[in-house]
XYZ file of C-alpha atoms in Angstrom:
529
model
C 0.000 0.000 0.000
C 1.372 3.412 -1.002
C 0.579 6.360 1.235
C 1.560 10.000 0.847
C 1.339 12.383 3.765
C 1.265 16.144 3.722
C 1.472 18.014 7.048
C 1.328 21.663 7.986
C 3.420 22.832 10.930
C 2.882 26.187 12.589
C 6.020 27.629 14.216
C 6.224 30.601 16.569
C 6.168 33.802 14.582
C 6.056 32.146 11.162
C 4.154 29.603 9.124
C 6.347 26.684 8.180
C 5.047 24.042 5.807
C 6.639 20.633 6.009
C 5.905 17.995 3.396
C 6.700 14.391 4.170
C 6.233 11.811 1.444
C 6.765 8.164 2.114
C 6.210 5.218 -0.169
C 6.081 1.836 1.513
C 4.276 -1.449 1.474
C 2.948 -2.982 4.651
C 5.322 -5.292 6.440
C 3.878 -8.372 8.128
C 4.961 -10.066 11.315
C 3.653 -12.139 14.199
C 3.485 -11.351 17.911
C 3.816 -14.715 19.634
C 2.134 -14.597 23.043
C 3.796 -17.399 24.971
C 1.936 -19.544 27.466
C 2.628 -18.996 31.138
C 1.453 -16.376 33.619
C 3.871 -13.548 34.318
C 3.282 -10.431 36.456
C -0.064 -9.027 37.567
C -0.921 -5.537 36.371
C -1.639 -3.291 39.363
C -2.497 -0.116 37.536
C -1.439 3.137 35.943
C -0.563 6.230 37.905
C 0.996 9.671 37.748
C 2.711 12.379 39.765
C 0.882 15.414 41.123
C 1.971 18.426 43.130
C 1.728 21.334 40.708
C -1.516 22.705 42.080
C -5.115 22.501 40.908
C -7.499 24.998 39.331
C -9.244 27.374 41.710
C -12.582 26.115 40.455
C -13.721 22.989 42.282
C -15.592 21.610 39.268
C -12.449 21.681 37.117
C -10.343 20.100 39.869
C -12.921 17.347 40.232
C -13.044 16.738 36.481
C -9.276 16.438 36.144
C -9.131 13.915 38.968
C -12.119 11.903 37.793
C -10.861 11.649 34.215
C -7.682 9.932 35.387
C -8.465 8.232 38.682
C -12.130 7.265 38.838
C -12.898 3.578 38.168
C -13.641 2.363 34.652
C -17.314 1.794 35.458
C -17.552 5.477 36.418
C -15.994 6.645 33.152
C -12.415 7.237 34.308
C -9.141 5.432 33.602
C -8.760 3.807 37.017
C -5.318 5.268 37.741
C -4.367 3.716 41.079
C -1.105 5.339 42.207
C -0.304 9.000 42.816
C 3.249 10.095 43.662
C 4.051 13.344 45.472
C 7.464 14.990 45.747
C 8.468 15.842 49.338
C 11.030 18.566 49.945
C 13.715 18.654 52.590
C 14.081 22.164 53.934
C 13.652 24.128 57.135
C 10.467 25.798 55.880
C 8.802 22.652 54.544
C 6.706 20.646 56.979
C 3.449 18.696 57.039
C 1.416 21.901 56.935
C 3.328 23.180 53.897
C 2.726 19.896 52.101
C -0.978 20.109 52.895
C -1.226 23.679 51.599
C 0.226 22.602 48.256
C -1.350 19.182 47.859
C -4.307 18.927 50.230
C -6.913 19.717 47.598
C -5.488 17.163 45.175
C -5.472 14.459 47.831
C -9.046 15.283 48.842
C -10.290 14.644 45.320
C -8.094 11.562 44.901
C -9.570 10.026 48.023
C -13.076 10.912 46.857
C -12.873 9.430 43.390
C -10.450 6.485 43.694
C -11.539 3.970 46.329
C -8.357 1.903 45.841
C -5.930 4.823 45.960
C -2.228 4.205 46.606
C -0.110 7.206 47.632
C 3.631 7.134 47.035
C 5.998 9.369 48.996
C 8.843 10.739 46.859
C 11.842 12.256 48.719
C 13.437 14.884 46.476
C 15.761 16.740 48.859
C 19.519 16.698 49.347
C 20.945 13.724 51.220
C 24.088 14.388 53.270
C 24.134 12.101 56.309
C 21.998 9.121 55.310
C 20.645 8.442 58.789
C 19.515 12.056 59.271
C 18.104 12.087 55.743
C 15.961 9.004 56.383
C 14.869 10.354 59.779
C 13.664 13.630 58.263
C 11.388 11.893 55.781
C 10.086 9.308 58.231
C 9.259 12.026 60.763
C 7.424 14.070 58.137
C 5.472 11.044 56.960
C 4.434 10.334 60.547
C 3.290 13.964 60.979
C 1.217 13.803 57.805
C -0.506 10.683 59.094
C -1.012 11.767 62.699
C -1.906 15.425 62.146
C -3.800 15.321 58.847
C -4.740 11.706 58.231
C -2.688 11.474 55.017
C -1.377 7.924 54.753
C 1.335 7.003 52.279
C 1.450 3.275 51.605
C 4.761 3.425 49.713
C 7.901 5.522 49.787
C 10.913 5.890 47.580
C 14.337 6.647 49.025
C 15.305 9.464 46.655
C 14.144 10.800 43.320
C 16.634 9.889 40.574
C 19.522 9.273 42.976
C 21.963 9.122 40.063
C 21.515 12.880 39.554
C 24.836 14.408 40.652
C 25.499 11.186 42.591
C 22.888 12.196 45.156
C 22.979 8.625 46.440
C 25.911 6.590 45.156
C 25.350 3.039 43.998
C 27.489 1.712 46.868
C 25.199 3.504 49.377
C 21.943 2.162 47.976
C 21.601 -0.807 50.347
C 22.491 1.345 53.349
C 19.864 3.922 52.402
C 17.157 1.292 52.034
C 18.010 -0.139 55.453
C 18.061 3.303 57.066
C 14.625 4.102 55.655
C 13.237 0.820 56.955
C 14.686 1.454 60.413
C 13.456 5.055 60.655
C 10.003 4.166 59.370
C 9.720 1.436 61.960
C 10.930 3.801 64.702
C 8.054 6.136 63.820
C 5.405 3.458 63.877
C 5.246 3.258 60.080
C 5.867 -0.450 59.811
C 3.168 -0.843 57.164
C 4.858 1.581 54.738
C 6.579 -0.249 51.884
C 9.828 0.809 50.192
C 10.557 1.044 46.478
C 13.965 1.836 44.935
C 16.185 2.923 43.238
C 14.058 5.103 40.859
C 17.056 6.038 38.711
C 16.347 8.260 35.714
C 16.806 5.532 33.089
C 17.305 1.803 32.748
C 21.051 1.635 32.243
C 24.266 0.442 33.875
C 23.836 2.909 36.741
C 20.459 1.435 37.630
C 21.889 -2.072 37.476
C 24.741 -1.103 39.812
C 22.242 0.312 42.307
C 20.030 -2.757 42.093
C 23.029 -5.033 42.544
C 24.088 -3.210 45.707
C 20.657 -3.920 47.189
C 20.612 -7.525 46.026
C 24.053 -8.172 47.547
C 22.807 -7.143 50.994
C 20.238 -9.640 52.383
C 18.871 -7.155 54.924
C 18.364 -4.444 52.299
C 16.803 -6.923 49.887
C 14.397 -8.045 52.599
C 13.461 -4.406 53.328
C 12.711 -3.632 49.673
C 9.188 -4.261 48.390
C 9.540 -3.150 44.753
C 12.285 -2.383 42.279
C 11.630 0.965 40.589
C 12.946 2.891 37.607
C 12.142 5.838 35.351
C 11.534 5.519 31.609
C 12.822 8.449 29.616
C 15.332 7.676 26.898
C 15.960 4.151 28.203
C 13.294 1.851 29.507
C 12.947 -1.868 30.280
C 15.241 -4.403 28.665
C 15.674 -8.144 29.035
C 19.028 -7.514 30.702
C 17.308 -5.540 33.444
C 14.498 -8.050 33.763
C 17.026 -10.865 34.068
C 18.897 -9.108 36.871
C 15.941 -9.054 39.272
C 13.883 -11.877 37.754
C 14.441 -14.279 40.667
C 12.842 -11.830 43.115
C 9.873 -10.454 41.155
C 6.610 -11.951 39.951
C 5.994 -14.700 39.018
C 9.155 -16.115 40.642
C 9.171 -13.946 43.772
C 6.996 -11.541 45.706
C 8.541 -8.191 44.801
C 6.978 -5.852 42.260
C 8.427 -3.689 39.484
C 7.343 -0.051 39.280
C 7.959 2.560 36.615
C 7.365 5.866 38.455
C 8.181 8.596 35.908
C 8.084 8.922 32.148
C 7.292 11.799 29.810
C 8.537 13.986 26.975
C 9.665 16.696 29.401
C 10.671 20.118 28.075
C 8.944 19.368 24.797
C 6.487 21.791 23.199
C 3.687 19.310 22.592
C 0.545 20.379 20.786
C -2.903 18.959 21.446
C -2.874 16.451 18.578
C 0.674 15.082 18.682
C 0.506 11.446 17.677
C 4.303 11.147 17.822
C 4.199 11.607 21.596
C 1.091 9.456 21.947
C 2.456 6.603 19.865
C 5.856 6.645 21.536
C 4.341 6.766 25.029
C 2.091 3.805 24.223
C 5.058 1.914 22.788
C 7.089 2.442 25.963
C 4.195 1.286 28.121
C 3.525 -1.874 26.137
C 7.201 -2.806 26.014
C 7.537 -2.346 29.776
C 4.393 -4.329 30.561
C 5.646 -7.120 28.344
C 8.925 -7.202 30.270
C 7.403 -7.476 33.719
C 6.340 -4.047 35.030
C 3.437 -4.127 37.531
C 2.734 -0.386 37.847
C 3.389 2.233 35.160
C 3.223 5.953 35.984
C 3.393 9.072 33.844
C 5.279 12.035 35.240
C 2.605 14.756 35.589
C -1.070 13.884 35.438
C -2.236 17.481 35.211
C -0.674 20.891 35.725
C -0.938 24.431 34.396
C -0.770 24.539 30.613
C 2.750 25.354 29.404
C 3.185 25.619 25.630
C 6.905 24.908 26.000
C 6.591 21.896 28.307
C 3.288 20.136 27.649
C 5.242 16.977 26.975
C 5.513 16.541 30.747
C 1.765 16.371 31.442
C -1.292 14.432 30.313
C -3.702 17.369 30.722
C -3.176 21.114 30.996
C -5.355 23.668 32.739
C -5.685 27.403 33.265
C -5.546 27.863 37.058
C -7.473 31.137 36.875
C -10.417 30.237 34.645
C -10.606 26.533 35.430
C -10.555 25.557 31.753
C -8.622 22.391 30.923
C -7.761 20.314 27.894
C -6.323 16.808 27.545
C -3.400 16.259 25.202
C -3.669 13.498 22.637
C -1.730 11.031 24.795
C -4.713 11.115 27.175
C -6.644 9.105 24.598
C -3.789 6.625 24.196
C -3.878 6.085 27.965
C -7.637 5.697 27.856
C -7.381 2.983 25.215
C -4.808 1.069 27.249
C -6.797 1.450 30.465
C -9.833 -0.115 28.754
C -7.722 -2.994 27.421
C -5.876 -4.113 30.553
C -7.857 -4.116 33.788
C -6.139 -3.907 37.147
C -5.513 -7.539 37.987
C -4.779 -8.593 34.396
C -2.003 -11.172 34.178
C 0.477 -10.626 31.373
C 2.160 -13.200 29.192
C 5.594 -12.795 27.656
C 5.481 -11.886 23.965
C 8.047 -11.539 21.228
C 8.013 -10.540 17.555
C 9.491 -12.167 14.472
C 9.831 -8.820 12.683
C 13.649 -8.920 12.478
C 13.461 -12.486 11.200
C 10.996 -11.537 8.469
C 13.013 -8.492 7.316
C 16.628 -9.158 8.325
C 18.198 -6.612 5.989
C 16.281 -3.801 7.638
C 16.217 -4.895 11.272
C 19.063 -7.374 11.856
C 21.448 -4.745 13.304
C 19.057 -4.209 16.218
C 17.621 -7.716 16.345
C 17.068 -7.972 20.092
C 15.510 -4.571 20.666
C 13.227 -5.056 17.643
C 12.000 -8.571 18.431
C 11.933 -8.184 22.208
C 10.657 -4.596 22.136
C 13.424 -3.039 24.211
C 13.191 0.766 24.320
C 16.738 1.971 24.924
C 19.436 4.438 23.853
C 19.863 5.173 20.141
C 17.668 3.393 17.615
C 14.231 2.798 19.102
C 12.246 -0.367 18.655
C 9.613 0.185 15.952
C 6.873 -1.745 17.772
C 5.634 -2.095 21.331
C 3.166 -4.903 22.014
C 1.752 -6.826 24.951
C -1.049 -9.239 25.820
C -2.737 -10.211 29.083
C -5.696 -12.134 30.416
C -8.079 -9.905 32.364
C -9.719 -10.911 35.652
C -13.048 -11.534 33.865
C -11.366 -14.012 31.510
C -11.234 -11.739 28.457
C -7.929 -11.358 26.661
C -6.536 -7.914 25.910
C -3.901 -7.112 23.298
C -2.191 -3.888 22.292
C 0.286 -2.825 19.625
C 1.831 0.634 19.075
C 3.758 1.750 15.999
C 6.733 4.025 16.775
C 8.027 4.477 13.229
C 8.176 7.791 11.375
C 9.180 9.970 14.322
C 11.916 12.399 13.229
C 15.148 11.461 14.983
C 16.544 13.661 17.741
C 20.262 12.978 17.334
C 22.169 9.877 18.399
C 20.160 9.478 21.605
C 16.789 8.893 19.924
C 16.548 7.568 16.388
C 13.538 5.969 14.722
C 12.811 3.698 11.797
C 11.159 5.256 8.721
C 7.373 5.428 8.665
C 6.058 1.929 8.050
C 2.641 0.298 8.251
C 2.437 -3.236 9.586
C 0.005 -6.124 9.344
C 0.297 -7.593 12.812
C -0.849 -11.081 13.746
C -1.235 -11.904 17.423
C -0.710 -15.622 18.006
C -1.919 -16.541 21.505
C -0.398 -19.913 22.294
C -2.964 -20.670 25.002
C -5.801 -20.210 22.463
C -4.411 -22.258 19.574
C -7.500 -24.465 19.675
C -9.872 -21.486 19.612
C -11.623 -20.223 16.469
C -14.673 -18.011 15.985
C -14.003 -15.763 18.971
C -14.595 -12.123 18.021
C -12.482 -9.215 19.266
C -13.402 -5.559 19.096
C -10.703 -3.304 17.675
C -10.031 0.220 18.975
C -7.689 2.593 17.134
C -6.141 5.827 18.417
C -4.065 8.383 16.511
C -4.183 12.108 15.773
C -7.351 11.828 13.748
C -9.033 8.860 15.426
C -9.540 8.907 19.167
C -10.658 5.648 20.765
C -12.798 4.663 17.787
C -14.167 1.143 17.562
C -13.630 -0.492 14.157
C -14.946 -3.682 12.589
C -14.272 -6.685 14.820
C -11.780 -9.371 13.907
C -12.384 -13.082 14.342
C -9.844 -15.440 15.865
C -8.759 -18.479 13.875
C -6.643 -21.073 15.667
C -5.571 -18.542 18.268
C -4.688 -15.802 15.752
C -6.099 -12.368 14.920
C -4.619 -9.809 12.519
C -4.820 -6.005 12.486
C -3.091 -3.212 10.595
C -1.193 -0.581 12.563
C 0.015 2.604 10.859
C 2.718 5.060 12.003
C 1.883 6.512 15.457
C -1.169 4.240 15.800
C -2.159 2.441 18.949
C -4.431 -0.499 18.178
C -5.945 -2.468 21.042
C -8.173 -5.532 21.012
C -10.569 -7.001 23.519
C -13.701 -9.111 23.327
C -15.722 -6.166 24.607
C -14.616 -2.648 25.512
C -16.292 -0.511 28.146
C -16.806 2.773 26.293
C -18.520 4.637 29.099
C -16.350 7.777 29.305
C -16.580 10.590 31.808
C -17.446 13.792 29.946
C -14.586 16.080 28.954
C -15.815 19.670 29.156
C -15.151 21.858 26.136
C -13.878 25.422 26.412
C -13.494 28.232 23.936
C -10.053 29.441 22.909
C -10.576 32.661 24.877
C -11.305 30.730 28.058
C -7.994 28.935 27.781
C -5.782 32.007 27.295
C -3.091 32.950 28.202
C -1.893 29.396 28.799
C -2.967 28.155 25.382
C -1.041 29.673 22.478
C -3.072 27.763 19.939
C -0.947 25.787 17.490
C 2.422 27.289 18.345
C 4.279 24.299 19.812
C 6.808 22.300 17.826
C 4.792 19.153 18.383
C 1.551 20.503 16.930
C -0.442 18.336 14.565
C -3.914 19.248 13.408
C -6.681 16.727 13.699
C -7.193 16.456 9.938
C -3.609 15.349 9.246
C -3.279 11.604 8.550
C -1.738 9.526 11.358
C 1.968 10.288 11.029
C 3.450 12.408 13.804
C 5.638 15.356 12.792
C 8.004 16.563 15.458
C 11.201 18.612 15.630
C 13.633 18.524 18.514
C 17.356 18.052 18.919
C 17.326 17.662 22.677
C 18.629 14.276 23.773
C 16.573 12.722 26.497
C 19.508 10.737 27.796
C 20.032 13.162 30.637
C 19.959 13.127 34.362
C 16.847 14.872 35.512
C 15.966 16.837 38.586
C 13.066 16.265 40.924
C 9.781 18.173 41.267
C 9.262 21.099 43.601
C 6.244 22.855 44.952
C 3.676 24.315 42.632
C 4.851 27.479 40.916
C 3.246 28.173 37.536
C 5.930 27.866 34.892
C 8.571 26.560 37.311
C 11.165 24.094 36.086
C 12.200 21.055 38.042
C 14.536 21.520 40.974
C 16.836 19.189 42.839
């Protein structure tokens, strides 16, 4: 099939027209879904702490859209992570002033809410550092009834060697001791939460694994997914201790396109985000969290948030990746049990993909050339199977740190080994891109455990026997209501809804960088240490 795309890009201060023409025939491959239960999916989540609109109705809407259960029209986000400062003027009351309203709505709309405590301050003496955060957590519980079920030990500890790899086990043990001293024995610890899945993360994990007391104190391994996400090498390192072999979980607690001027219809960001998620879920992640769920609209940094709002007027708008999340949330219920999948794409087209065989076939999102496909499959608690595939081809490369295969459409066959004797079972198909948002297409029928769909550049295609399409209403606002936080189509990620599904994006910033942690809500503020 030959497709030609023409896209208009609006730049700040000038109209720039970009024409992209691509001629290609569909490539075909199979996603083999191997038999055998792997990890249980425990939900999506996000970080908050950048304030809420002054208008209660808008604050409620933003929370409900992400966190309310599926049957109530939301996306059933389960985990919310809050950054906690370490300073002389930051105490439980200061935290409440910044985040109390958010937590009130979270508790109202998500009956199964999990709160994660995220220490972002400087370290120094490790014992004093752990004591500070344990004391503050106790005060939040005792004075205000705010209970955190989980805590990290330091946001992106690799940043400026905030916590060295050789101190990781000691820090975990100190947190466990100080929590217990404050009567917080029920609080669980996750670590290391390094900024990427790389050698630094593996060194930190190894330091914990080499110390039996630290390993016992740790409840979940955690990482961030920016330019490097889950790989088989990382899965293999902790595989003996995590589901289904052990009792520990794997959490991804931050991911985004931070400092990126994302427009409201950017399928490049949506497709890439979905691809990261599916690859991580396939490689054993239990909980997957975006960086910022909602914050003030920032035309230069919308890549960091799922929804933007005007804090003065209360108007809000979801970015396109919201709809990608919604599709995935309706495909994989909390409690779904994943299977391990792999592709034969590099085997089918060795000339094109052989150089990056492993990351292509095993869907490893890591430094340099990105895997073209992310895919995963799981069996939901009600017995229905869910499948998802995201196409990450056609994204303009951003230097040596992030390169992408040319735009390619694929005919994708899911082969579910456990259903090889099943034929006649129908699956609904939902497609999401910059012109199609959560639209149900013609169903496909399984034959001997196989179903086939076509996925175009930047597409997310998900399948399930029956989707719940009861969606909580997204309020619409005029352009004037959204000013001055909405500059229209000025961002470098902008794609208009009528453009065919191929994301156009320009950026030279390499996301292989060490990133700083969040601070209290200041409109337009950047991230601090």
